[in-house]
Coordinates of C-alpha atoms in Angstrom, one line a residue:
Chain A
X1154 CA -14.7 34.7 43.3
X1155 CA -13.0 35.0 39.8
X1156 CA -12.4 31.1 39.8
X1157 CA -15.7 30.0 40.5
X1158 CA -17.6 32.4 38.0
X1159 CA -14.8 30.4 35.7
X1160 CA -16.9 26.7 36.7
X1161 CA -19.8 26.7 38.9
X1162 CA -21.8 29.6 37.2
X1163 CA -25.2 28.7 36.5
X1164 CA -25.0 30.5 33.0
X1165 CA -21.8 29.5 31.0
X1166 CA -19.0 28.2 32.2
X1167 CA -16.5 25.8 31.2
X1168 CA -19.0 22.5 32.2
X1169 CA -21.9 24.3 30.7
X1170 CA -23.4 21.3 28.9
X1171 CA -26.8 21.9 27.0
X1172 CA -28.4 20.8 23.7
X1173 CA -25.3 21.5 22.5
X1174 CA -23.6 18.1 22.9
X1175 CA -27.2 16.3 20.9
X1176 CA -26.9 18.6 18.3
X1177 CA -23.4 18.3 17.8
X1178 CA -23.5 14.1 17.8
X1179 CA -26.4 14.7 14.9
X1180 CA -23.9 16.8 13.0
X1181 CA -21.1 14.4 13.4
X1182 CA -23.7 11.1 12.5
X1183 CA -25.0 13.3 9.5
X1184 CA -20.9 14.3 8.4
X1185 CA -20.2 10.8 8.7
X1186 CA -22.5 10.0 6.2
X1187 CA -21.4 13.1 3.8
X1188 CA -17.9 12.5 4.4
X1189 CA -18.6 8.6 3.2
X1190 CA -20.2 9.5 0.4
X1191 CA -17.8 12.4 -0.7
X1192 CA -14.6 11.3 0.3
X1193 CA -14.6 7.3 1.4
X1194 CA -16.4 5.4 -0.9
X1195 CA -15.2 7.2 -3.8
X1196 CA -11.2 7.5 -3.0
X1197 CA -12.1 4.0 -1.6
X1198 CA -12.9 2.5 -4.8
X1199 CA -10.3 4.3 -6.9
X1200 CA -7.7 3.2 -4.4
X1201 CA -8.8 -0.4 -4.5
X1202 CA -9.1 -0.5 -8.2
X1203 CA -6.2 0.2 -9.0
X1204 CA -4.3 -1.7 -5.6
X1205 CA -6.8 -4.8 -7.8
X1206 CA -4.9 -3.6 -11.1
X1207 CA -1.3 -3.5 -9.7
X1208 CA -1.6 -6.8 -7.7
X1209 CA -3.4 -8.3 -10.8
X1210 CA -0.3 -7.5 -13.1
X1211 CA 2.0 -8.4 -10.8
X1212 CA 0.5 -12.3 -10.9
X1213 CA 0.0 -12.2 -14.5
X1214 CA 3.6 -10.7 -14.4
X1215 CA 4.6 -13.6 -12.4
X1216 CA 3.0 -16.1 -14.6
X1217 CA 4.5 -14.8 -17.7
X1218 CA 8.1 -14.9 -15.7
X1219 CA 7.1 -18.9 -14.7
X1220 CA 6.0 -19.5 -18.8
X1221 CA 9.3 -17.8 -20.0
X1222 CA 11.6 -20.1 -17.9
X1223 CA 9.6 -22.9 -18.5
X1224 CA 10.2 -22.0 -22.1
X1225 CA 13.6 -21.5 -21.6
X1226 CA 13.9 -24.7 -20.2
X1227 CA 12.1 -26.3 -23.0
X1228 CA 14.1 -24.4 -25.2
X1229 CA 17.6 -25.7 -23.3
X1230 CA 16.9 -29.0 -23.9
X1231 CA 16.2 -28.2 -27.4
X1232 CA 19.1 -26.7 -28.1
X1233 CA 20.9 -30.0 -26.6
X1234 CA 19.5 -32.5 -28.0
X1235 CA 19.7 -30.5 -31.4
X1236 CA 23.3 -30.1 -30.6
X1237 CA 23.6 -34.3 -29.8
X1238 CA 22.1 -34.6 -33.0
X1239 CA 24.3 -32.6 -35.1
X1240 CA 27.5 -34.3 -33.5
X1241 CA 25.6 -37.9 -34.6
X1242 CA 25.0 -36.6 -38.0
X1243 CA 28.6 -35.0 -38.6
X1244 CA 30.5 -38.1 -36.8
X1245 CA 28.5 -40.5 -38.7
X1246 CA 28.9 -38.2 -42.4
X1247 CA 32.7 -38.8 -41.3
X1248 CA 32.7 -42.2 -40.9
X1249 CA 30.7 -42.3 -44.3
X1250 CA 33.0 -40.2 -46.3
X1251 CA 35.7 -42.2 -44.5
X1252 CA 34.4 -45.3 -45.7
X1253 CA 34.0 -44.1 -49.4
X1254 CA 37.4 -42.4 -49.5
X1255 CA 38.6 -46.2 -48.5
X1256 CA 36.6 -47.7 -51.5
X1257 CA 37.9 -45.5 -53.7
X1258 CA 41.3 -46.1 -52.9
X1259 CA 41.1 -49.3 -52.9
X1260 CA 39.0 -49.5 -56.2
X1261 CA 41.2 -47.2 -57.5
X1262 CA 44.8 -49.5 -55.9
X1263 CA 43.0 -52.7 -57.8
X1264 CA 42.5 -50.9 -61.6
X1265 CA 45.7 -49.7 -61.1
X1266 CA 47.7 -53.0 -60.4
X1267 CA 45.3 -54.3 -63.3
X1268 CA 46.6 -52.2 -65.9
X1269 CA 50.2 -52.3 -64.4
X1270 CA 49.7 -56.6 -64.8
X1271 CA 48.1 -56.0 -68.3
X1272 CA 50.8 -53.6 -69.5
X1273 CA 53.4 -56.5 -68.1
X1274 CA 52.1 -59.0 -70.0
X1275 CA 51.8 -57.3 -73.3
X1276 CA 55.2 -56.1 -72.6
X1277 CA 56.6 -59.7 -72.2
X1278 CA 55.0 -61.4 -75.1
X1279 CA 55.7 -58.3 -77.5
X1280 CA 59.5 -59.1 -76.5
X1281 CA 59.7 -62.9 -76.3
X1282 CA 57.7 -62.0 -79.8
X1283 CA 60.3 -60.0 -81.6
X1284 CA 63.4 -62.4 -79.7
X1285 CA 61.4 -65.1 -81.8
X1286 CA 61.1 -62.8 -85.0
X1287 CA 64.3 -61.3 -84.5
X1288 CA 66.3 -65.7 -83.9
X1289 CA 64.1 -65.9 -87.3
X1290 CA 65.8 -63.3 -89.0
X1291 CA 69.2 -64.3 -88.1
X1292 CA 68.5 -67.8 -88.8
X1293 CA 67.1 -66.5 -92.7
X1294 CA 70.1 -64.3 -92.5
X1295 CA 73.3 -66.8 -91.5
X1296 CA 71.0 -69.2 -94.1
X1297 CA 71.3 -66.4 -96.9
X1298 CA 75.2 -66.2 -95.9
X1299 CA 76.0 -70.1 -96.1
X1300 CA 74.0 -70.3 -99.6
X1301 CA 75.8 -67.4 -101.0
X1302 CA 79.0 -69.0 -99.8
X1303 CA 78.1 -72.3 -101.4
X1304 CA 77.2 -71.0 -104.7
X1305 CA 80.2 -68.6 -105.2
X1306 CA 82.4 -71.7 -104.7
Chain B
X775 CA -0.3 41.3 43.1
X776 CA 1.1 39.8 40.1
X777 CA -1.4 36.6 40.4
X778 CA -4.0 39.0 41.4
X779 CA -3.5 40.9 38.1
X780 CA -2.9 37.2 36.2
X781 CA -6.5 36.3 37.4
X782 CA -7.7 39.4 36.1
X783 CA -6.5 38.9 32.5
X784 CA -7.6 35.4 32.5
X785 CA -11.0 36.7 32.8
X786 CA -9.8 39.3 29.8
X787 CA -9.6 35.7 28.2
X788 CA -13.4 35.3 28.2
X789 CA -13.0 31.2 29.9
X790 CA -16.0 29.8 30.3
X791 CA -18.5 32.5 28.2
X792 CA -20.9 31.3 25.5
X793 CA -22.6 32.7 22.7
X794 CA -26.1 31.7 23.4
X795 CA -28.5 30.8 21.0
X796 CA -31.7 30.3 22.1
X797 CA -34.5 28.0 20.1
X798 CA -37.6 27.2 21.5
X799 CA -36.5 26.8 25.1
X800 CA -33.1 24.6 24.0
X801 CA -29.8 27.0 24.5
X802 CA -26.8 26.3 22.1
X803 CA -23.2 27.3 22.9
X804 CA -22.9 29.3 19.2
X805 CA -19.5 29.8 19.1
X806 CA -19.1 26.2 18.4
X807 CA -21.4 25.6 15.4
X808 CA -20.1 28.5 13.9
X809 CA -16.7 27.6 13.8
X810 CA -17.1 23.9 13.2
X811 CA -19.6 24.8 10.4
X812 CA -16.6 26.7 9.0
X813 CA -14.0 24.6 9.9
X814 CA -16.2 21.8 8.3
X815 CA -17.7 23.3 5.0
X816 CA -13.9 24.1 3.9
X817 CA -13.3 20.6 5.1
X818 CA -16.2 19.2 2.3
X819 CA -15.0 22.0 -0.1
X820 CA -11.7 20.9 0.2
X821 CA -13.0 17.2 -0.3
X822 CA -15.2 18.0 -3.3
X823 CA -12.5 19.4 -5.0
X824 CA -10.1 16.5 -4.5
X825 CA -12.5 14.2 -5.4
X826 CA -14.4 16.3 -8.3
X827 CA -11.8 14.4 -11.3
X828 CA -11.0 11.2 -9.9
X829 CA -8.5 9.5 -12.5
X830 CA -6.2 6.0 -12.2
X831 CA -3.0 8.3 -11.8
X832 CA -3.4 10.6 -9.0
X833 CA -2.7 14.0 -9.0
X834 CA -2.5 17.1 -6.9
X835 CA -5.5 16.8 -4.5
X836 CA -6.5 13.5 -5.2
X837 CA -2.9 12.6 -4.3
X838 CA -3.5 13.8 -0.2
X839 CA -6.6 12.8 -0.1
X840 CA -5.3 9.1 -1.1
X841 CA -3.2 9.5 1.3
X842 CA -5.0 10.6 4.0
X843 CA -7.6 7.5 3.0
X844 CA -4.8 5.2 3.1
X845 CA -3.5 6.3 6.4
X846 CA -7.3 6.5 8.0
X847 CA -7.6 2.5 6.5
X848 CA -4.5 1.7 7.7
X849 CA -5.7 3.2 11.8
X850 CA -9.0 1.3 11.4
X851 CA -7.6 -2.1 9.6
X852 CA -4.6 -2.1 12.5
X853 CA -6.7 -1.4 15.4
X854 CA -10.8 -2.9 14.1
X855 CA -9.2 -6.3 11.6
X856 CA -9.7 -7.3 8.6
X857 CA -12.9 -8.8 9.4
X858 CA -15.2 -5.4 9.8
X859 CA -13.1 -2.8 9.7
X860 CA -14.6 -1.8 6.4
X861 CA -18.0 -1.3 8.3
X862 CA -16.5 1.6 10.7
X863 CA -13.8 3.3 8.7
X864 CA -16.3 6.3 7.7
X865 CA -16.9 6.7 10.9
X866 CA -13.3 6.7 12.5
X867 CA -12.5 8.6 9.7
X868 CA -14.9 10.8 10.4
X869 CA -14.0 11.5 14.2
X870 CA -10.1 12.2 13.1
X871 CA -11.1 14.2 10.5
X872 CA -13.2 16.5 12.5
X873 CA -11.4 16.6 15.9
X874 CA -8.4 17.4 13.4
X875 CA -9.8 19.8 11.4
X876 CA -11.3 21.5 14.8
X877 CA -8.2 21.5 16.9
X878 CA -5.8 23.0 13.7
X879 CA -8.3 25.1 12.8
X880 CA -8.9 26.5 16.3
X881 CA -5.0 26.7 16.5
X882 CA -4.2 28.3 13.5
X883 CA -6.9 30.6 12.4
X884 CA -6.8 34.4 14.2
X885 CA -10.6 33.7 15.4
X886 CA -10.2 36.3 18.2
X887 CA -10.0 38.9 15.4
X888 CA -13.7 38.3 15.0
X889 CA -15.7 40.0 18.2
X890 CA -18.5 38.2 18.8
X891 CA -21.0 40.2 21.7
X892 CA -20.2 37.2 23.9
X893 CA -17.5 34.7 24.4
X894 CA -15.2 34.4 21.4
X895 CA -14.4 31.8 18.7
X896 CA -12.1 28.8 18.9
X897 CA -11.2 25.2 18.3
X898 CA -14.8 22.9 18.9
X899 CA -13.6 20.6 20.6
X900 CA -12.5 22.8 23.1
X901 CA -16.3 23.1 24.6
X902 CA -17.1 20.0 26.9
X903 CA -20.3 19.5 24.8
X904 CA -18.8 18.1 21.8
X905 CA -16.1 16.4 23.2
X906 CA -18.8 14.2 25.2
X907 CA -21.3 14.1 22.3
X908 CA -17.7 12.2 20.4
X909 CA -16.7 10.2 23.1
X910 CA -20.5 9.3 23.4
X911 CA -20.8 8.5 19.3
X912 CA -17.8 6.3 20.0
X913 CA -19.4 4.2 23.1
X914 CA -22.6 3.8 21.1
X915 CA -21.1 2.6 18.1
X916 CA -18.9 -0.2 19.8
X917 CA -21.7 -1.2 22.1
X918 CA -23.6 -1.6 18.2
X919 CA -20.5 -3.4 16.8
X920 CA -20.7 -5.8 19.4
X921 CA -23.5 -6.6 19.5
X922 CA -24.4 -6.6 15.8
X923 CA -21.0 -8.9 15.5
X924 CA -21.2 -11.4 18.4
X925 CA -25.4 -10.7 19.0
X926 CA -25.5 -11.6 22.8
X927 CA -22.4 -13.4 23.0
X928 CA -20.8 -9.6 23.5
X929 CA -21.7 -9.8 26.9
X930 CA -18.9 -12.9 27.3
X931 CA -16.9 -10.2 26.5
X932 CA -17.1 -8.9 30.6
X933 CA -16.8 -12.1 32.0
X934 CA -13.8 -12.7 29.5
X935 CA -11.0 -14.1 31.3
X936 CA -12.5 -14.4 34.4
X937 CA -16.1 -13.3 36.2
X938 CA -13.5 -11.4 37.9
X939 CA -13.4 -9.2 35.7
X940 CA -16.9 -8.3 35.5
X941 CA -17.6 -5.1 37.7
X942 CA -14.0 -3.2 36.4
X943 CA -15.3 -4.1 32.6
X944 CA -18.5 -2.4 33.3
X945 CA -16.7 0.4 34.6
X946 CA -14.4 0.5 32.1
X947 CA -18.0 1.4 29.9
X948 CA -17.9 4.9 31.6
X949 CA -14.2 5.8 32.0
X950 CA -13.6 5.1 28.5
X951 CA -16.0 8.0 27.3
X952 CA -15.2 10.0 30.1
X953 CA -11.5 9.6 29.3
X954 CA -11.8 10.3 26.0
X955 CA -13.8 13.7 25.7
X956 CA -11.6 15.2 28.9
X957 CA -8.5 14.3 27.8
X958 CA -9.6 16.0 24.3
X959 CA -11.4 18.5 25.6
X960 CA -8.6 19.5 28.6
X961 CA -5.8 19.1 25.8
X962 CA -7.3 21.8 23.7
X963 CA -8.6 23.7 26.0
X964 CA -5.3 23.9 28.0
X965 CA -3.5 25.0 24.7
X966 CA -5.9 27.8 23.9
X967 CA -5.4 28.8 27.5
X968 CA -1.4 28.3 27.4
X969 CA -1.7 30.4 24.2
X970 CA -3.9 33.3 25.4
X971 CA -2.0 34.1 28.6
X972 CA 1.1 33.9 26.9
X973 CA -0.1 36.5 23.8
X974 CA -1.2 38.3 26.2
X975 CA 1.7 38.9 28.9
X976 CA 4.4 38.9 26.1
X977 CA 2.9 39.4 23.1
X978 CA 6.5 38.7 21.0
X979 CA 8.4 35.4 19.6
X980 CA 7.6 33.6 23.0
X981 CA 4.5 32.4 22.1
X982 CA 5.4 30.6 19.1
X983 CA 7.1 27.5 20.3
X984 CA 4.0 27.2 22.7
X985 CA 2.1 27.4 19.3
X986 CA 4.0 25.1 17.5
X987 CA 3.5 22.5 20.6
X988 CA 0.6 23.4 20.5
X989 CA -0.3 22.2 16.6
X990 CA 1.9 19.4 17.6
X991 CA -0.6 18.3 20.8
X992 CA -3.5 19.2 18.2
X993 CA -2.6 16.4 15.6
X994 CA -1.5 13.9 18.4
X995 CA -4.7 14.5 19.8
X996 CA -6.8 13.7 16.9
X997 CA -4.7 10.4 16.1
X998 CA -5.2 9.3 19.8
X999 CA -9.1 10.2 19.9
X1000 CA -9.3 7.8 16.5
X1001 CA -6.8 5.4 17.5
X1002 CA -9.1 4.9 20.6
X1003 CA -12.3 4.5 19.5
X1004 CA -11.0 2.1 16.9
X1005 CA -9.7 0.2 19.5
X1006 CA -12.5 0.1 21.2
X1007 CA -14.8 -1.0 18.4
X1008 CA -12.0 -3.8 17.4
X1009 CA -12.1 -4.8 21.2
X1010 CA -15.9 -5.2 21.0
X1011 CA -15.9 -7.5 17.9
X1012 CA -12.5 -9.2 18.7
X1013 CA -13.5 -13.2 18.6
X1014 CA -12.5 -14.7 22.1
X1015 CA -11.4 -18.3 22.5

């Protein structure tokens, strides 16, 4: 039968196994070892180098990201307290220039009146000093008058 | 009549016929070393040239064959664990690699263009020999990852939830290579077959689906074989507690 020549022959067949199947796991062993040395150890260590490269960057990445907001952070409160400072300095150079506008005003006020006072004064007795000078002169004068009238008589 | 005639052109199919060689007084099927020697030195050529200028930034060739490392890692790593599978990816690499590059190859290639004065050419893995001498790689290396893991504490390993278990764990030692090279060897041996008889009743467009299932069973094929035995060696050096 057709069918049986296909499985049971003595000489070939489809379950024909000889030293076919040793030879063929020595090949396989042997092109495991090729195949390791052409194609997995060396796409292997390319691969992982440079899976080593991107994970290393991305942790220094991440480290610079963590110093940058800790800078920023520093820097924040910088800024603030720079900022409280600047408001004590300007608040307090306002008070200041408050305090020496006052002075100078009142400095100012006091010469003022002073001189005002002064000129008062002067004023008065350079008055009550020619109302003396000028009773003088009338009294010389209404003298002059009544001698002039005695002698003509 | 008709199956009469079917029977008849099967055996135009040349099933079951070898090209012997014969050395000393061992006999080798040589239809299979002569295809998987081709099949496999335009594998390594293909390697070589991938591999010749590695640089950081991949290109071309380097960039499939990263790939293809990547996804082979990713099989062993999934199925072995982080612990070892370092220590067997070659070798499941390996195993898809060749039972893929064998079961495309067979598909895709016009071997039967190429008389040979017995039998013909084809996939290799479609002869029973090296589909046991795989599946027999594959029981010998997790029997050695066990016990070069675990030492004799593998042996726990049959006794493992219960003593129960013992007798259908040692049977499980042959189905699992017997599984393995039949269902490989009956996959791609049944799409050759499929293939044939259909070329050869009607020789137009209707074989091609069949083919393209048939490229389709081919690469599935090759993922289960690999998947397997990496599952097997992981199950072998897996830690109980």
């Amino acid at each position: 039968m057709l069918a049986f020549n296909f499985f049971g022959a003595t000489e070939g067949g489809l379950f024909d196994i000889n030293a076919t199947l040793p030879l063929m796991a020595i090949q396989v062993v042997a092109l495991t070892y090729i195949l390791n040395s052409l194609f997995f150890k060396p796409v292997g260590n390319v691969v992982e180098k440079r899976e080593k490269f991107v994970s290393n960057n991305i942790i220094e990445a991440k480290n610079k990201l963590s110093e940058v907001k800790k800078l920023e952070a520093d820097l924040l409160t910088q800024l603030q307290s720079a900022r409280t400072e600047a408001q004590r300095i300007v608040s307090e150079a306002e008070n200041e220039s408050d305090k020496l506008y006052k002075e100078a005003l009142e400095l100012a006020n006091n010469e003022a009146n002073a001189s005002k006072e002064k000129a008062r004064l002067e004023i008065e007795s350079q008055t009550s000093a020619a109302r003396d000078q000028l009773s003088k002169q009338a009294d010389d004068l209404s003298e002059l008058i009544v001698n002039r009238l005695i002698l003509e008589k | 009549m008709f199956f009469n005639s079917l029977l008849t052109n099967l055996a135009a199919l040349e099933v079951g016929q070898h090209l012997y060689w014969q050395i000393g007084n061992i006999r080798l099927h040589g239809q299979v070393f002569l295809t998987s020697w081709i099949l496999l030195g335009a594998l390594l050529v293909f390697i070589s040239l991938g591999t010749k200028k590695m640089e950081n930034d991949p290109k071309g060739l380097q960039n499939l064959l990263e790939f293809l490392w990547d996804y082979i890692r990713d099989l062993a790593r999934t199925q072995i664990g982080e612990k070892v599978y370092r220590d067997w990816m070659p070798f499941i690499g390996t195993l898809f690699l060749f039972v893929f590059v064998s079961n495309w190859g067979g598909a895709l290639i016009p071997w039967r263009l190429i008389k040979l004065p017995s039998g013909e050419l084809g996939a290799p893995t479609a002869d029973i020999n090296t589909t046991i001498a795989l599946a027999l790689l594959v029981s010998l290396s997790y029997f050695y990852a066990g016990l070069s893991n675990k030492g004799w504490r593998y042996f726990e390993y049959y006794v493992h939830p219960t003593p129960i278990m013992l007798p259908f764990k040692i049977l499980e030692d042959f189905t699992k290579p017997l599984s393995l090279s039949f269902r490989l060897f009956g996959n791609i041996l049944a799409d050759e077959l499929v293939v044939g008889v259909l070329v050869f009743l009607v020789p137009l467009i209707l074989p091609i689906p069949v083919m393209f299932l048939g490229l389709f069973t081919s690469a599935i094929q090759a993922l289960i074989f690999a998947t397997l035995a990496a599952y097997y060696i992981g199950e072998a050096v897996e830690e109980h507690h």
